[in-house]
Short mmCIF file of C-alpha atoms and ligand atoms in Angstrom, two decimals:
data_model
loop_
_atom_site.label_atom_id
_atom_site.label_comp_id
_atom_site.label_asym_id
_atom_site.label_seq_id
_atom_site.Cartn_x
_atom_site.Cartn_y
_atom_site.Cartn_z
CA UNK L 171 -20.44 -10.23 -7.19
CA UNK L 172 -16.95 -7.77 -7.98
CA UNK L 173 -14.83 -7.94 -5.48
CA UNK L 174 -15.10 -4.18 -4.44
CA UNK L 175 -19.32 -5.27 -4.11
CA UNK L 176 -17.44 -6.83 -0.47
CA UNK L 177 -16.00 -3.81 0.66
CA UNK L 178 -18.43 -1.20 -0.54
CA UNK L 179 -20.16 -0.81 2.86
CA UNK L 180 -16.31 0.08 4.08
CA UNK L 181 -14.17 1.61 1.45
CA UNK L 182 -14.94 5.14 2.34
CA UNK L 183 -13.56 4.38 6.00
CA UNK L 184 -10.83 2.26 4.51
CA UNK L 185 -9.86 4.92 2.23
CA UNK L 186 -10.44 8.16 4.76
CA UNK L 187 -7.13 9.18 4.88
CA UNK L 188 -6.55 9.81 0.77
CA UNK L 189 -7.58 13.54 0.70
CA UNK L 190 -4.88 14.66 -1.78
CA UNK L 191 -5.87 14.22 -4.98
CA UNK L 192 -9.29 15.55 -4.14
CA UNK L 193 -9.00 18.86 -4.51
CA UNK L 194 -6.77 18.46 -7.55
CA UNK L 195 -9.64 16.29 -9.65
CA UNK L 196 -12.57 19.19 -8.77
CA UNK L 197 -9.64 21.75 -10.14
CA UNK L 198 -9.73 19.61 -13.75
CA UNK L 199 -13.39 19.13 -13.63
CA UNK L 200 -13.55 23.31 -13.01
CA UNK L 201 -11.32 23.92 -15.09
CA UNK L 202 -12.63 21.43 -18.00
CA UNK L 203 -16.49 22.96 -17.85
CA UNK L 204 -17.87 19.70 -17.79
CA UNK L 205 -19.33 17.35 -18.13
CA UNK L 206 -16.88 14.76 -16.65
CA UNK L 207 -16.64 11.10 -16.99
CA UNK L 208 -15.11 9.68 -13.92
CA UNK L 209 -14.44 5.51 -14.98
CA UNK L 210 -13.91 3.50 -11.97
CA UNK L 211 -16.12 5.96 -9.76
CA UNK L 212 -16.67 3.63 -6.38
CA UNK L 213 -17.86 5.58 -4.16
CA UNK L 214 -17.59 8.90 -5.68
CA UNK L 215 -15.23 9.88 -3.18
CA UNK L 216 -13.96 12.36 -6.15
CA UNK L 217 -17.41 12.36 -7.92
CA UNK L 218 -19.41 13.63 -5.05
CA UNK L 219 -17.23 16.62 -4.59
CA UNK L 220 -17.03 17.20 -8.63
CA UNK L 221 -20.73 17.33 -8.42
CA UNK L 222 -20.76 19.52 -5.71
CA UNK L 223 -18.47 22.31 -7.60
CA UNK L 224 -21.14 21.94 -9.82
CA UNK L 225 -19.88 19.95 -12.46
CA UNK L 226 -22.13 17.24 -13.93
CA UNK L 227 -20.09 13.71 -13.87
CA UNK L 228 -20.68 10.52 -15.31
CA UNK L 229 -19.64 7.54 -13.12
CA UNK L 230 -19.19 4.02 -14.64
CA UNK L 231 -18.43 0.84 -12.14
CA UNK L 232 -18.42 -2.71 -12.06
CA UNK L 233 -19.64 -2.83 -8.64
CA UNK L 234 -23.09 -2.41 -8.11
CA UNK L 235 -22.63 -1.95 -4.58
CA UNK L 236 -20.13 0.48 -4.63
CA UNK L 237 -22.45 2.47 -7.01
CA UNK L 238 -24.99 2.25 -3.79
CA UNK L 239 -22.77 4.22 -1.76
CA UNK L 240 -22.04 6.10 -4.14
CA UNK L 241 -25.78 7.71 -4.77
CA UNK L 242 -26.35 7.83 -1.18
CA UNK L 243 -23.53 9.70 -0.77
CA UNK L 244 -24.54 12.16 -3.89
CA UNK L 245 -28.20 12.44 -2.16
CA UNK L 246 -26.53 13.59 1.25
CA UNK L 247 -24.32 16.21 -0.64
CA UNK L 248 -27.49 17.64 -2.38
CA UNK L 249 -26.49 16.34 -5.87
CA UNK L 250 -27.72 13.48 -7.12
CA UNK L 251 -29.16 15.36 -9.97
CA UNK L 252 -25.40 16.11 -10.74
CA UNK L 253 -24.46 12.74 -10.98
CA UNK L 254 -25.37 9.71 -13.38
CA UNK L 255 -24.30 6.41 -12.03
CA UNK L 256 -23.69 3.46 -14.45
CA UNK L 257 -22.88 0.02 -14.07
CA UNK L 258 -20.47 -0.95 -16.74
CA UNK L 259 -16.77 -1.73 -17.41
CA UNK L 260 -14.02 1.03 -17.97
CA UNK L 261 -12.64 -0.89 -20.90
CA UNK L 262 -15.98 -0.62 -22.63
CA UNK L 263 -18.15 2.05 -20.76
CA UNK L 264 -21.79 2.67 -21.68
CA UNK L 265 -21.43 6.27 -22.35
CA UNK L 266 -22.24 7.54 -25.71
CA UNK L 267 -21.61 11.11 -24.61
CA UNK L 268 -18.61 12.59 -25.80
CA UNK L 269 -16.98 14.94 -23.02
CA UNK L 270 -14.19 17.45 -22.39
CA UNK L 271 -12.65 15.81 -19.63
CA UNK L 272 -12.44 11.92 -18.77
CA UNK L 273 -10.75 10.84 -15.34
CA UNK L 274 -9.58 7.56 -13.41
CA UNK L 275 -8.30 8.41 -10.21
CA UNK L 276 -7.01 6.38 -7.10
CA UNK L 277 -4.85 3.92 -9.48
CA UNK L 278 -8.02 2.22 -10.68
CA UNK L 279 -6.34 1.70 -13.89
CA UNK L 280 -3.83 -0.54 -12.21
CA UNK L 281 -6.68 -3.49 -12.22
CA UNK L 282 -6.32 -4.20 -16.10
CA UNK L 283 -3.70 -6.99 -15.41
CA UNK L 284 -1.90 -6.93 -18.75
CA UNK L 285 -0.76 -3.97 -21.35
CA UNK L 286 -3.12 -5.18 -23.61
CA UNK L 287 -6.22 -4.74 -21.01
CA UNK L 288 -4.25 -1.37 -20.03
CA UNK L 289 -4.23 -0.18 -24.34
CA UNK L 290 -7.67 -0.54 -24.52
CA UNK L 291 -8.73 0.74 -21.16
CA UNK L 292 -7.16 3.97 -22.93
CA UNK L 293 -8.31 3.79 -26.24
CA UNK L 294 -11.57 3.47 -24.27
CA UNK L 295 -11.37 6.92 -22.65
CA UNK L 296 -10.13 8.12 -25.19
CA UNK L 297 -12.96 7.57 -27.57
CA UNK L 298 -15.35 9.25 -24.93
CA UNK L 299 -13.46 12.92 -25.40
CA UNK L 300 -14.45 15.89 -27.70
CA UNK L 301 -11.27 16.69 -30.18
CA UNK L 302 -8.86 18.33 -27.86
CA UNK L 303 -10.14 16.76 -24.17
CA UNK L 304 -7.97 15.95 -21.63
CA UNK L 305 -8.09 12.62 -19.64
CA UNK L 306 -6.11 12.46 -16.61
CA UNK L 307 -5.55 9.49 -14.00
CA UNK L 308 -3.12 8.90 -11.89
CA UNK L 309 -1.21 5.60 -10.87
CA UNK L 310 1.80 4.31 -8.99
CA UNK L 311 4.85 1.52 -9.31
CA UNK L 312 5.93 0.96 -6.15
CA UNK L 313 9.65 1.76 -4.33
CA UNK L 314 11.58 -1.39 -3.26
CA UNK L 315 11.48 0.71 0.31
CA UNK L 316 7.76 0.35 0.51
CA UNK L 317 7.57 -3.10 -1.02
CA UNK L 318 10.07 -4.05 1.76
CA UNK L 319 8.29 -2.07 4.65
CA UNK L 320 4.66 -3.90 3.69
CA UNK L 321 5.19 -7.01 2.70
CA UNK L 322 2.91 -9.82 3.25
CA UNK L 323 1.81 -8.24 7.05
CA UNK L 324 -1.45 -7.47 8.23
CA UNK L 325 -1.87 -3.23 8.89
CA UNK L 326 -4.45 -1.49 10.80
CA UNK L 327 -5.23 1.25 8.44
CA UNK L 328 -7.92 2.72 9.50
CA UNK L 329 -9.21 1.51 13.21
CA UNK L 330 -10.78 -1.91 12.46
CA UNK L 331 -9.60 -2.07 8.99
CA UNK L 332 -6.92 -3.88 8.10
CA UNK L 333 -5.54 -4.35 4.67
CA UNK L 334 -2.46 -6.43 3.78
CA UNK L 335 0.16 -6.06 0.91
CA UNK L 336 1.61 -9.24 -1.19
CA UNK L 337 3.93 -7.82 -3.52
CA UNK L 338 5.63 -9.73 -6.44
CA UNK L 339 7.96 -7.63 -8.27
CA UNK L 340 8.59 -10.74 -10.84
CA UNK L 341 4.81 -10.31 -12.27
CA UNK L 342 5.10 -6.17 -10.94
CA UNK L 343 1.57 -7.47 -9.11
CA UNK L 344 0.15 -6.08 -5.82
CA UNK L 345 -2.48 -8.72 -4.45
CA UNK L 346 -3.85 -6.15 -2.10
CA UNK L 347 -6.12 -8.08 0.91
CA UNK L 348 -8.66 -5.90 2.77
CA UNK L 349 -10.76 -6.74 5.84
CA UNK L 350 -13.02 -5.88 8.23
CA UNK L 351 -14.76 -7.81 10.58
CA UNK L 352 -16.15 -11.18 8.36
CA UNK L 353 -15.79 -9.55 4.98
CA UNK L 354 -12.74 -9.49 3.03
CA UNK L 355 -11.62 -9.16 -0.46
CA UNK L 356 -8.21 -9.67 -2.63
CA UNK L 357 -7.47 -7.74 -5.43
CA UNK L 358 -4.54 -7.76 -7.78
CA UNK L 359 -2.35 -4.25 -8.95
CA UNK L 360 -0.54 -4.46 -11.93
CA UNK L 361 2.15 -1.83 -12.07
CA UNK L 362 3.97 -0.75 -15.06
CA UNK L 363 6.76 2.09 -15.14
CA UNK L 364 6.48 5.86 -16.60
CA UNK L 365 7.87 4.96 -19.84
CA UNK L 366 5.84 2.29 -20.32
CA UNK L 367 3.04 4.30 -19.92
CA UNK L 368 3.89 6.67 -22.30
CA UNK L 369 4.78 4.12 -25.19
CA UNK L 370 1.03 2.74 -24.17
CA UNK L 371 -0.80 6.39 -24.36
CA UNK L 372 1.00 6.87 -27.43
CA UNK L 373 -0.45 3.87 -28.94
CA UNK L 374 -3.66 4.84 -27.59
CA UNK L 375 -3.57 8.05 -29.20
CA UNK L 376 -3.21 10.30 -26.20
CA UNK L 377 -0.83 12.93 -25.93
CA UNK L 378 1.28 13.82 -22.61
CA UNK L 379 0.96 16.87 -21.76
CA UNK L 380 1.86 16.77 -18.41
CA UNK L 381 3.21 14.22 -15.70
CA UNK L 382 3.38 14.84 -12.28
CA UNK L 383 4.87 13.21 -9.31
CA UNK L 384 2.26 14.75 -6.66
CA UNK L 385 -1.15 16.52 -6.23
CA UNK L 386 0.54 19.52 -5.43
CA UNK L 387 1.76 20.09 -8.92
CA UNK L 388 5.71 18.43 -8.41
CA UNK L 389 6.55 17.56 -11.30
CA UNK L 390 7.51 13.63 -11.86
CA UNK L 391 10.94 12.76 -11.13
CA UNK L 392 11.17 9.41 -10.34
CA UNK L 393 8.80 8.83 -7.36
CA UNK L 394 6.37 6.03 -6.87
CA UNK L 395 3.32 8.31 -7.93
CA UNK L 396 2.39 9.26 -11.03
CA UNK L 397 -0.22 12.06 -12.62
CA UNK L 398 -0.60 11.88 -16.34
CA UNK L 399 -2.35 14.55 -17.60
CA UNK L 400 -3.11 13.89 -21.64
CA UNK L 401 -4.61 15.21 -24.48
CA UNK L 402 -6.52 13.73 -27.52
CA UNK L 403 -4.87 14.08 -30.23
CA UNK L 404 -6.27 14.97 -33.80
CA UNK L 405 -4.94 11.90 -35.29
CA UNK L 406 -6.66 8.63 -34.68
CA UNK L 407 -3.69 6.28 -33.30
CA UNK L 408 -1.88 4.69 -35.59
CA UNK L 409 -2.78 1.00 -34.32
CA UNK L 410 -6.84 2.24 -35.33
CA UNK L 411 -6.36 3.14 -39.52
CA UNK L 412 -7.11 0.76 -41.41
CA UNK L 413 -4.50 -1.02 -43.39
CA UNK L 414 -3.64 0.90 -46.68
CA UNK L 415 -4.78 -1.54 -49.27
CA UNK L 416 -1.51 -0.81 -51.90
CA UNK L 417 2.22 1.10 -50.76
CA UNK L 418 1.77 4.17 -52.11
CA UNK L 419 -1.49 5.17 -50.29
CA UNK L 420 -2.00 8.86 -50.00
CA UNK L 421 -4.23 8.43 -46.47
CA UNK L 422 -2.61 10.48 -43.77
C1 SAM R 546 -9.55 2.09 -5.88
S1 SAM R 546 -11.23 2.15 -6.30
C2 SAM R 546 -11.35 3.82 -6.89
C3 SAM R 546 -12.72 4.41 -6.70
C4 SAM R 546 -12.79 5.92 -6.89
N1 SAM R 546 -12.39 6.32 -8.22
C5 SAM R 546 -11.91 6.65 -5.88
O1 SAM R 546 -11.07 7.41 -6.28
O2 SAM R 546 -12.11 6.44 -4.68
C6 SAM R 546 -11.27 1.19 -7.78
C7 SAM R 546 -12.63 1.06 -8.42
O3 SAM R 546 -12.45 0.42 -9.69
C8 SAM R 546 -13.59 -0.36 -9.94
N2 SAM R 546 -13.25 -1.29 -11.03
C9 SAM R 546 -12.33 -2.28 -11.01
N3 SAM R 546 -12.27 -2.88 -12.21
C10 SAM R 546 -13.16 -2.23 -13.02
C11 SAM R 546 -13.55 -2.37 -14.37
N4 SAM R 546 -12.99 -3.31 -15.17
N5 SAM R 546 -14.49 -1.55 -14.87
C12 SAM R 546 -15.08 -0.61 -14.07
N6 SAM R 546 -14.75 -0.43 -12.78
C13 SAM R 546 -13.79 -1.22 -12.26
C14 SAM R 546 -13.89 -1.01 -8.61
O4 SAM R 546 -15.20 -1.52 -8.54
C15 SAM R 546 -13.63 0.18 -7.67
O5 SAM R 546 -14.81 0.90 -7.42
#
């Protein structure tokens, strides 16, 4: 069992509130024509409504049960057929499929605990893109305001859902406790900073072309959110050549 399989049957209430970024992913998908591959879909709380602008989207997640909602949800909207759920891991999804746009919204990057899990969680989405695809995801490092405000107490989020924020800025972890009524799960956030992110999608091969502080286009300047937006590159990264076998090698 994942640990999101324990909160599947209440993540959409727990996460009600996040609305922002919704409209921003369907924009991408639109403006990508499709197909998408959303990794870390859950619920398809961005999926569903991709699907529904009628944009065809391939969801991979580790939780089974989260995938449940997920299709429910799709059959509801009217678009299952728009939607094809797989269980799998982001670092090495089961999508042969090659696809204009790749995305990994609500900070679901920010479970790969180290850089190296991080490097090949992009070189992962990176391999699913056509030559010249975009893969955007967005993710967060958190102000020593907030970590102060949170810290290690219980918060009724949404109205029988509590979640609770353990923050260790030594490790830059997040062990993020949710819970409703008997079930409750602990997961841990690993944050890293803008620049480190772009020395890492620069290893992975993926070029920023944009970063944003906000859904509503901000640009980034400093804020606890961030939007990449980022582009395959032609090049394979240099980390995936092989070694030139003599100096002199003419390989590009
Ligand atoms: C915060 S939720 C985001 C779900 C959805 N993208 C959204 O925006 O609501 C994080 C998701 O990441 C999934 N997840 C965590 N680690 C994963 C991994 N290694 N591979 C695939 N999915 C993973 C969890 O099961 C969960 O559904």
């Amino acid at each position: 069992m994942t640990l999101y399989d324990r909160i599947a049957a209440f993540y959409d209430p727990w996460s009600r509130s996040v609305t922002e970024d919704v409209g921003f992913y369907v924009d991408r998908a639109l403006a990508s024509g499709g197909p998408v591959v959303e990794l870390a879909v859950g619920t398809g709380r961005i999926a569903v409504p991709i699907a529904r602008a009628g944009i065809d989207v391939i969801g991979v997640d580790s939780s089974p049960e989260m995938l449940v909602v997920a299709r429910s949800s799709a059959e509801a909207a009217g678009v299952a057929e728009r939607l094809d759920l797989r269980v799998g891991d982001l670092r090495e999804p089961p999508v042969s499929e090659r696809v204009p746009l790749v995305v990994c919204p609500f900070r679901s990057l920010l479970h790969m605990e180290t850089e190296a899990e991080k490097l090949r969680a992009l070189r992962a989405a990176r391999a699913l893109l056509v030559p010249e695809g975009r893969f955007v995801f967005d993710v967060f490092a958190p102000s020593s305001e907030d970590i102060a405000e949170t810290h290690d107490r219980w918060l009724e989020r949404e109205p029988g859902i509590f979640e609770r924020a353990v923050w260790d800025e030594a490790s830059r972890t997040l062990s993020l406790s949710v819970r409703s009524g008997n079930e409750e799960t602990t997961f841990g956030l690993h944050w890293l900073s803008a620049p480190e992110w772009q020395a890492l999608l620069a290893r992975a091969g993926l070029e920023v072309e944009e970063l944003l502080g906000w859904f509503d286009g901000r640009p980034f300047a400093g804020e606890e959110d961030m939007i990449f937006t980022c582009r395959r590159g032609g090049a394979r990264p240099p980390e995936a050549r092989p070694t030139p076998v003599a100096s002199g090698d003419p390989t590009p």
